[in-house]
Coordinates of C-alpha atoms and ligand atoms in Angstrom, one line a residue:
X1 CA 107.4 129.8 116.3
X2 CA 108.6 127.1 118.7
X3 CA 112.3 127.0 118.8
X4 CA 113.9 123.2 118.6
X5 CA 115.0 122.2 121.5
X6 CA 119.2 122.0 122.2
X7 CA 120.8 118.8 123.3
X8 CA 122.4 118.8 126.5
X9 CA 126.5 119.1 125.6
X10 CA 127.7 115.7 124.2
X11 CA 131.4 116.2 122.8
X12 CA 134.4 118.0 124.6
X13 CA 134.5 121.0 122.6
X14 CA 130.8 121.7 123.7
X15 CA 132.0 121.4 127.6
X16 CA 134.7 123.9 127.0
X17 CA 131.9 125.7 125.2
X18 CA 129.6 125.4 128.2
X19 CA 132.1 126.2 130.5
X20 CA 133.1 129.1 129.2
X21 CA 129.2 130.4 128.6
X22 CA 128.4 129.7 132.0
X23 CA 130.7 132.5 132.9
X24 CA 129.9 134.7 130.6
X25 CA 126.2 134.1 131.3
X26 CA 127.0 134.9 135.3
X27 CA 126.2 131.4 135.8
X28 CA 127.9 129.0 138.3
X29 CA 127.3 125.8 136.6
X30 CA 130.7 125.4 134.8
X31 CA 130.6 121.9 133.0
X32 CA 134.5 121.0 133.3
X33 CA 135.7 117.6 131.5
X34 CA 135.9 114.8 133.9
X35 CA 139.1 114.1 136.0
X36 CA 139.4 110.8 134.3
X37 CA 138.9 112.2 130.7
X38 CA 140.7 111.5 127.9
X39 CA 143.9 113.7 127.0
X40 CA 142.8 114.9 123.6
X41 CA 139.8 116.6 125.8
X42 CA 141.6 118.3 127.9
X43 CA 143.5 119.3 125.0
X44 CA 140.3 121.0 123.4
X45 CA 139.4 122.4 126.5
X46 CA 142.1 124.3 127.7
X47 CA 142.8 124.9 123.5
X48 CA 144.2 128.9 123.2
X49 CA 142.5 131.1 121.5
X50 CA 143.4 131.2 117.6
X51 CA 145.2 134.2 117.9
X52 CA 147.6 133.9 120.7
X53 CA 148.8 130.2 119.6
X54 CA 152.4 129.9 118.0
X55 CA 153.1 127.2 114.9
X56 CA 153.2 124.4 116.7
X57 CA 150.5 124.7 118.8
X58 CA 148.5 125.8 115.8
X59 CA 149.4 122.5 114.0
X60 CA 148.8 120.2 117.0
X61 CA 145.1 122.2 116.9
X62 CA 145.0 121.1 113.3
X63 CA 146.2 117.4 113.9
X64 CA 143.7 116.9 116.2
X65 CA 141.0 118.7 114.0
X66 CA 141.2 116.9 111.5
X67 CA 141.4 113.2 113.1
X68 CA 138.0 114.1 114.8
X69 CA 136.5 115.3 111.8
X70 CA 137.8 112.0 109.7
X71 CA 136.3 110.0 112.8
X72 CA 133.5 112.3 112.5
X73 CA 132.8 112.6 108.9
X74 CA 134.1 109.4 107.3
X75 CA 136.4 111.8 105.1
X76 CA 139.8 113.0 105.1
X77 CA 139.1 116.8 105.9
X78 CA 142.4 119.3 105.2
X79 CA 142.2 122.0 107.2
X80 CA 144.4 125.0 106.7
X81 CA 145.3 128.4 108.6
X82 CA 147.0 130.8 106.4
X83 CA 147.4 134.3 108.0
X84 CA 145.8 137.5 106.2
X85 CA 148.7 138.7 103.0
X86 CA 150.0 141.7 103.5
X87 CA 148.8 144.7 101.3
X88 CA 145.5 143.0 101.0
X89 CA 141.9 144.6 102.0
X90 CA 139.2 142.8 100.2
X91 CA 136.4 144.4 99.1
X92 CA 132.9 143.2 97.1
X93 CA 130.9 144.9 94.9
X94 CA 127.3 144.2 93.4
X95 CA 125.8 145.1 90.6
X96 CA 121.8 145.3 91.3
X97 CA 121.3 146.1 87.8
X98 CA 122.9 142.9 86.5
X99 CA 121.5 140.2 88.9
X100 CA 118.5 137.9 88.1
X101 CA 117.7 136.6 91.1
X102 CA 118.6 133.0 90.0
X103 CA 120.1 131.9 93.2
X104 CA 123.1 130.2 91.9
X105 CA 125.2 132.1 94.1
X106 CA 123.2 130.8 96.9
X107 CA 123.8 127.2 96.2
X108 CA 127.5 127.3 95.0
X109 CA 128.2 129.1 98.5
X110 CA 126.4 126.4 100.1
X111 CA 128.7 123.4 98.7
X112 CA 132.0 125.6 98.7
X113 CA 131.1 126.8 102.6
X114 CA 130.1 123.1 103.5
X115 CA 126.4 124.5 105.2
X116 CA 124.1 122.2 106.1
X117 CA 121.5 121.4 103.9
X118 CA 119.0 119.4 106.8
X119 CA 118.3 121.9 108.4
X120 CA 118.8 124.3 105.8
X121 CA 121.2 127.1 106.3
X122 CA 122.4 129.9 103.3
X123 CA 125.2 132.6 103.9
X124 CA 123.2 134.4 101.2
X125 CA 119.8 136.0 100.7
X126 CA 118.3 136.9 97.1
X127 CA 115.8 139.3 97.9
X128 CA 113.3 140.4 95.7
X129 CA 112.2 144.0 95.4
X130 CA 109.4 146.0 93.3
X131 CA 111.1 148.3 90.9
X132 CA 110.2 152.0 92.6
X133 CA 109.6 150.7 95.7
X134 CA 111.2 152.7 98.5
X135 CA 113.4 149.4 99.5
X136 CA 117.0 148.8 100.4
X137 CA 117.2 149.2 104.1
X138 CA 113.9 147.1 105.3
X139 CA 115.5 143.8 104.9
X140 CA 113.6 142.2 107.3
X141 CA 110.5 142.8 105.2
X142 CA 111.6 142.2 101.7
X143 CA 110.6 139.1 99.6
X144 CA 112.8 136.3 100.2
X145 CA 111.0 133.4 99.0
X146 CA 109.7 134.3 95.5
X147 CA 109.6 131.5 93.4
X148 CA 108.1 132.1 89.9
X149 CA 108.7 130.1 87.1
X150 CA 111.3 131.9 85.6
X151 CA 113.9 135.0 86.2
X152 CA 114.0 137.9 85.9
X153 CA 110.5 138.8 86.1
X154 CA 109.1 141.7 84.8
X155 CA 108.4 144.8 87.3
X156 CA 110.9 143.3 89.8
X157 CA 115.0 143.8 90.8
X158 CA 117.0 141.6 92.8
X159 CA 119.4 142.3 96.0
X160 CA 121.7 139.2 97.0
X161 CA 123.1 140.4 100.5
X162 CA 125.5 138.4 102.9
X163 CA 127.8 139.8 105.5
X164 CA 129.1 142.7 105.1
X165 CA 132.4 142.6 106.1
X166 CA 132.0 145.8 108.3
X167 CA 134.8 147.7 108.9
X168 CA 133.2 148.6 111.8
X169 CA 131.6 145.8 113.2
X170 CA 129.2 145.5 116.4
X171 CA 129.1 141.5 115.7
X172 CA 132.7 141.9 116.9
X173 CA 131.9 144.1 119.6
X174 CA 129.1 142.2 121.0
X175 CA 131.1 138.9 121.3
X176 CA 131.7 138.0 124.9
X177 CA 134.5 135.8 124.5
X178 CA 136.3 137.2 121.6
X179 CA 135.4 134.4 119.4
X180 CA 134.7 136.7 116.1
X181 CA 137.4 139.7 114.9
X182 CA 138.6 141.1 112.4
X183 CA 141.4 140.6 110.2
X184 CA 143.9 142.2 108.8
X185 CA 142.9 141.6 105.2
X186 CA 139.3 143.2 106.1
X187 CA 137.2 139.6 106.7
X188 CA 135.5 138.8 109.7
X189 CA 136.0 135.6 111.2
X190 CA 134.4 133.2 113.9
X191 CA 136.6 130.5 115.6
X192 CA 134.1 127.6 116.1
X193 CA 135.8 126.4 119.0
X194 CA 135.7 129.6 121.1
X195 CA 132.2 130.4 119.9
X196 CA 129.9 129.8 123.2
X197 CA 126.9 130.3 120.6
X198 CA 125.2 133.1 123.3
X199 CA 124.0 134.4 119.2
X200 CA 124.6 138.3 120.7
X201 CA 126.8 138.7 117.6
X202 CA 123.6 137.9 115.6
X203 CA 121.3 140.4 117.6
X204 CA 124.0 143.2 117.3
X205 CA 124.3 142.4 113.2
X206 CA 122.1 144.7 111.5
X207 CA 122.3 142.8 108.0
X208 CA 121.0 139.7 109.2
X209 CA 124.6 137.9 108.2
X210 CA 125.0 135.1 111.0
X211 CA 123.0 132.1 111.2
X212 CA 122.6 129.7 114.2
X213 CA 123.7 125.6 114.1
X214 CA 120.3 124.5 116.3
X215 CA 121.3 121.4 115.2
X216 CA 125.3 119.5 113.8
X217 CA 124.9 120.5 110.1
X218 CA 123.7 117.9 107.8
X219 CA 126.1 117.2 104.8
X220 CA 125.8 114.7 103.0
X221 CA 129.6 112.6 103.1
X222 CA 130.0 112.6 99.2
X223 CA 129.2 116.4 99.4
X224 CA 131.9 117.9 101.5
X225 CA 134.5 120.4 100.5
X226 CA 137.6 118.4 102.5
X227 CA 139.5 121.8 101.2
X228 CA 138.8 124.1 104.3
X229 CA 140.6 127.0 106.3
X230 CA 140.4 127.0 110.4
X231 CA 138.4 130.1 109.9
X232 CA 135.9 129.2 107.1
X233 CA 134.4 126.4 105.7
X234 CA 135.4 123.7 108.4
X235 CA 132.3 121.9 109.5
X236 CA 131.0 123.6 112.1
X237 CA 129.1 122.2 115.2
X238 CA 126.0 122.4 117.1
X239 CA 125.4 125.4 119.4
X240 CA 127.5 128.1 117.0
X241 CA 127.1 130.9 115.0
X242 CA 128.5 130.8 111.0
X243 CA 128.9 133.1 108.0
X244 CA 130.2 134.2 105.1
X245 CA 134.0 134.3 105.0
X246 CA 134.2 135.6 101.8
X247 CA 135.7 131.9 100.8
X248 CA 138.5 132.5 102.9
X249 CA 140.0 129.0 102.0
X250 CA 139.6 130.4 98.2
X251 CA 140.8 134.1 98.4
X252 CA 143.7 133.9 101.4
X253 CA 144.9 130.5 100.7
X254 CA 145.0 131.1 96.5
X255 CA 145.8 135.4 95.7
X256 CA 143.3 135.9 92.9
X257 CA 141.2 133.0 93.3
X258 CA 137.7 134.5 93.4
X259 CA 134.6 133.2 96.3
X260 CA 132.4 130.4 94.4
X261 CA 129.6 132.9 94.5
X262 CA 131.7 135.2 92.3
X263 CA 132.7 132.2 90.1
X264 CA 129.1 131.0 89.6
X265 CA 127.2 134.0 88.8
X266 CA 126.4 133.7 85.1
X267 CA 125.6 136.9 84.8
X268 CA 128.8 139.2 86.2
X269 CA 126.9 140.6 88.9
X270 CA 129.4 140.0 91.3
X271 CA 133.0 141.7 91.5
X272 CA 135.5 141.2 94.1
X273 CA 139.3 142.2 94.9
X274 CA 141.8 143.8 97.1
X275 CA 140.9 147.2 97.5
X276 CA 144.6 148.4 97.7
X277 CA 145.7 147.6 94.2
X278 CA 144.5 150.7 92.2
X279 CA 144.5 148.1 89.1
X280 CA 141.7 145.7 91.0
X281 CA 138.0 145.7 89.6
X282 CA 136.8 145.9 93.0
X283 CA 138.6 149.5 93.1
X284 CA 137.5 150.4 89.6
X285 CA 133.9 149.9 90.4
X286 CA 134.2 151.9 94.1
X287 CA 136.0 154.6 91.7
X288 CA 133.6 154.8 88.4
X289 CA 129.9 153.7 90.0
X290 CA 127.5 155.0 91.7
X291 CA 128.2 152.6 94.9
X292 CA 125.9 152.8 97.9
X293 CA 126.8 150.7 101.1
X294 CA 123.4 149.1 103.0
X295 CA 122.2 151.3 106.2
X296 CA 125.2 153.5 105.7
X297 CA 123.7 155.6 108.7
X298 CA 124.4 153.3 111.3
X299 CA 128.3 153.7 110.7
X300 CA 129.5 150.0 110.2
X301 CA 131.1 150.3 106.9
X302 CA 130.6 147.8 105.2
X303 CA 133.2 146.3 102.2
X304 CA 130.1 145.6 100.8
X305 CA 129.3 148.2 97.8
X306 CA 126.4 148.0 95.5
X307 CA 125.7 149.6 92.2
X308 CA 123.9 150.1 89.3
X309 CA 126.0 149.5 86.1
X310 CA 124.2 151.9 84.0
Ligands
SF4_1 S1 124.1 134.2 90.7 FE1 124.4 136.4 90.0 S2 122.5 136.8 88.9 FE2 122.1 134.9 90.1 S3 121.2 135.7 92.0 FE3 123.3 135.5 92.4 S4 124.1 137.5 91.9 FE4 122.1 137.5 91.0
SF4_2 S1 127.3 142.2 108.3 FE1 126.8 141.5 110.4 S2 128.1 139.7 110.7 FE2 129.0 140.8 109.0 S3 130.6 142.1 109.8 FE3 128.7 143.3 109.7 S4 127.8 143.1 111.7 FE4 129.3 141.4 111.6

């Protein structure tokens, strides 16, 4: 398939972005702002990286944010940056032999996560499986694109899968520029400002978790969550790589609060919690099921634990 074609770099965060691929790429072409630039450009380019910038100069970062993305967007976009608590490892769980394979998760993490819908991209797969096939680990081949009439259908089981959240993960080690880590309370995060969108984190993911912006994502103006973290559900740009969060804005930013995809599922497939608190459902179901983690041979360890209920 023919790949669409990228747009030479139009905004200032995509000549930092350039710049800083060029010389991780080996290449001597570095795109610098021009001399005469405005100061909110130089601003973006010589921006710190997320973790190494104190209060103030996270707020500026904000500030400036969220002006661009109101001049942008048409909408007043709040963006927050809460730290990981402390005490707090989150952890999912999945129960296979609860889920239908209606989607809904799909589509509530879509509006929560502010994706775009033209071109299409989803943070989570439904995959569709023959019951006694030898499945899990070919994810690449499984069905995701069934479409019957109605669900569940007879003969057949469902698998939802996202990121992981690997405890382990070579998305993070793959990274040239140290624009995707791992935080303290377990989630793996991309800054969208560092990312150079080289997409090695996605050919080092095993799970097929990270999805590419070829194009600005499409959101409709009346459809955007203005309720965003740094690290999450901010629009995103062209040229980067996105994925699930685990609704950071949702779990960090409110303890308790579930993802939307948890919330939605009309079914209880879905569990979620901090796998610290012995009292958690998250750490009942890693204690009392028969959990399984996807390609557990490959030593990422996920947070990701599926189960069958019964
Ligand atoms: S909403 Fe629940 S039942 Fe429906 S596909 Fe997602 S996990 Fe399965
Ligand atoms: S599932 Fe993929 S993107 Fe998510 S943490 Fe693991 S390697 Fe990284």
């Amino acid at each position: 398939m023919k790949e669409p074609k990228i747009s030479p770099p139009r905004e200032h965060k995509v000549a930092r972005r350039s710049f800083l691929k060029g010389a991780a790429l080996g290449s001597v072409a570095l795109a610098l702002p021009s001399r005469d630039a405005d100061a909110s450009i130089w601003d973006a380019f010589f921006q710190k990286h997320f973790r190494e910038m104190n209060d103030k100069e996270l707020k500026k970062v904000l500030k400036r944010l969220e002006q661009e993305y109101a001049e942008k967007y048409g909408v007043d976009i709040d963006i927050s940056a809460n730290k990981p608590l402390s005490g707090v490892l989150f952890g999912y769980g999945l129960d296979l032999s609860r889920c239908i394979g209606c989607r809904r998760c799909v589509y509530a993490c879509v509006g929560e996560n502010n994706q775009s819908r033209d071109p299409q991209i989803q943070w989570i797969t439904v995959l569709r499986f023959k019951k006694g096939d030898k499945w899990v680990n070919d994810l690449e081949n499984a069905d995701k694109y069934y479409n019957p009439d109605k669900v569940p259908e007879e003969g057949y089981f469902y698998m939802p899968t996202q990121c992981q959240q690997c405890e382990n993960p070579p998305c993070v080690s793959a990274c040239p520029t140290q624009a995707t880590w791992k935080e303290d309370d377990g989630i793996i995060v991309v800054d969208y400002n560092w990312c150079i969108g080289c997409r090695y984190c996605m050919a080092a993911c095993p799970y097929g978790a990270r999805h590419f912006n070829w194009t600005g994502p499409g959101i409709p103006k009346d459809e955007i969550n203005t309720k965003t973290h740094y690290l999450g559900n901010r629009p995103r740009y062209h040229g980067i790589v996105e994925k699930c969060t685990f609704c950071i804005q949702r779990t960090r930013n409110t303890p308790g609060r579930y993802p939307a995809c948890v919330e939605i599922c009309p079914v209880g497939a879905r569990k979620f919690g901090n796998m610290l608190d012995p009292k958690s459902e998250i750490r009942y179901c890693i204690e009392n099921k028969r959990i399984f983690r996807l390609k557990e041979d490959l030593n990422t360890y996920p947070k990701f634990f599926y189960f069958f209920a019964t």
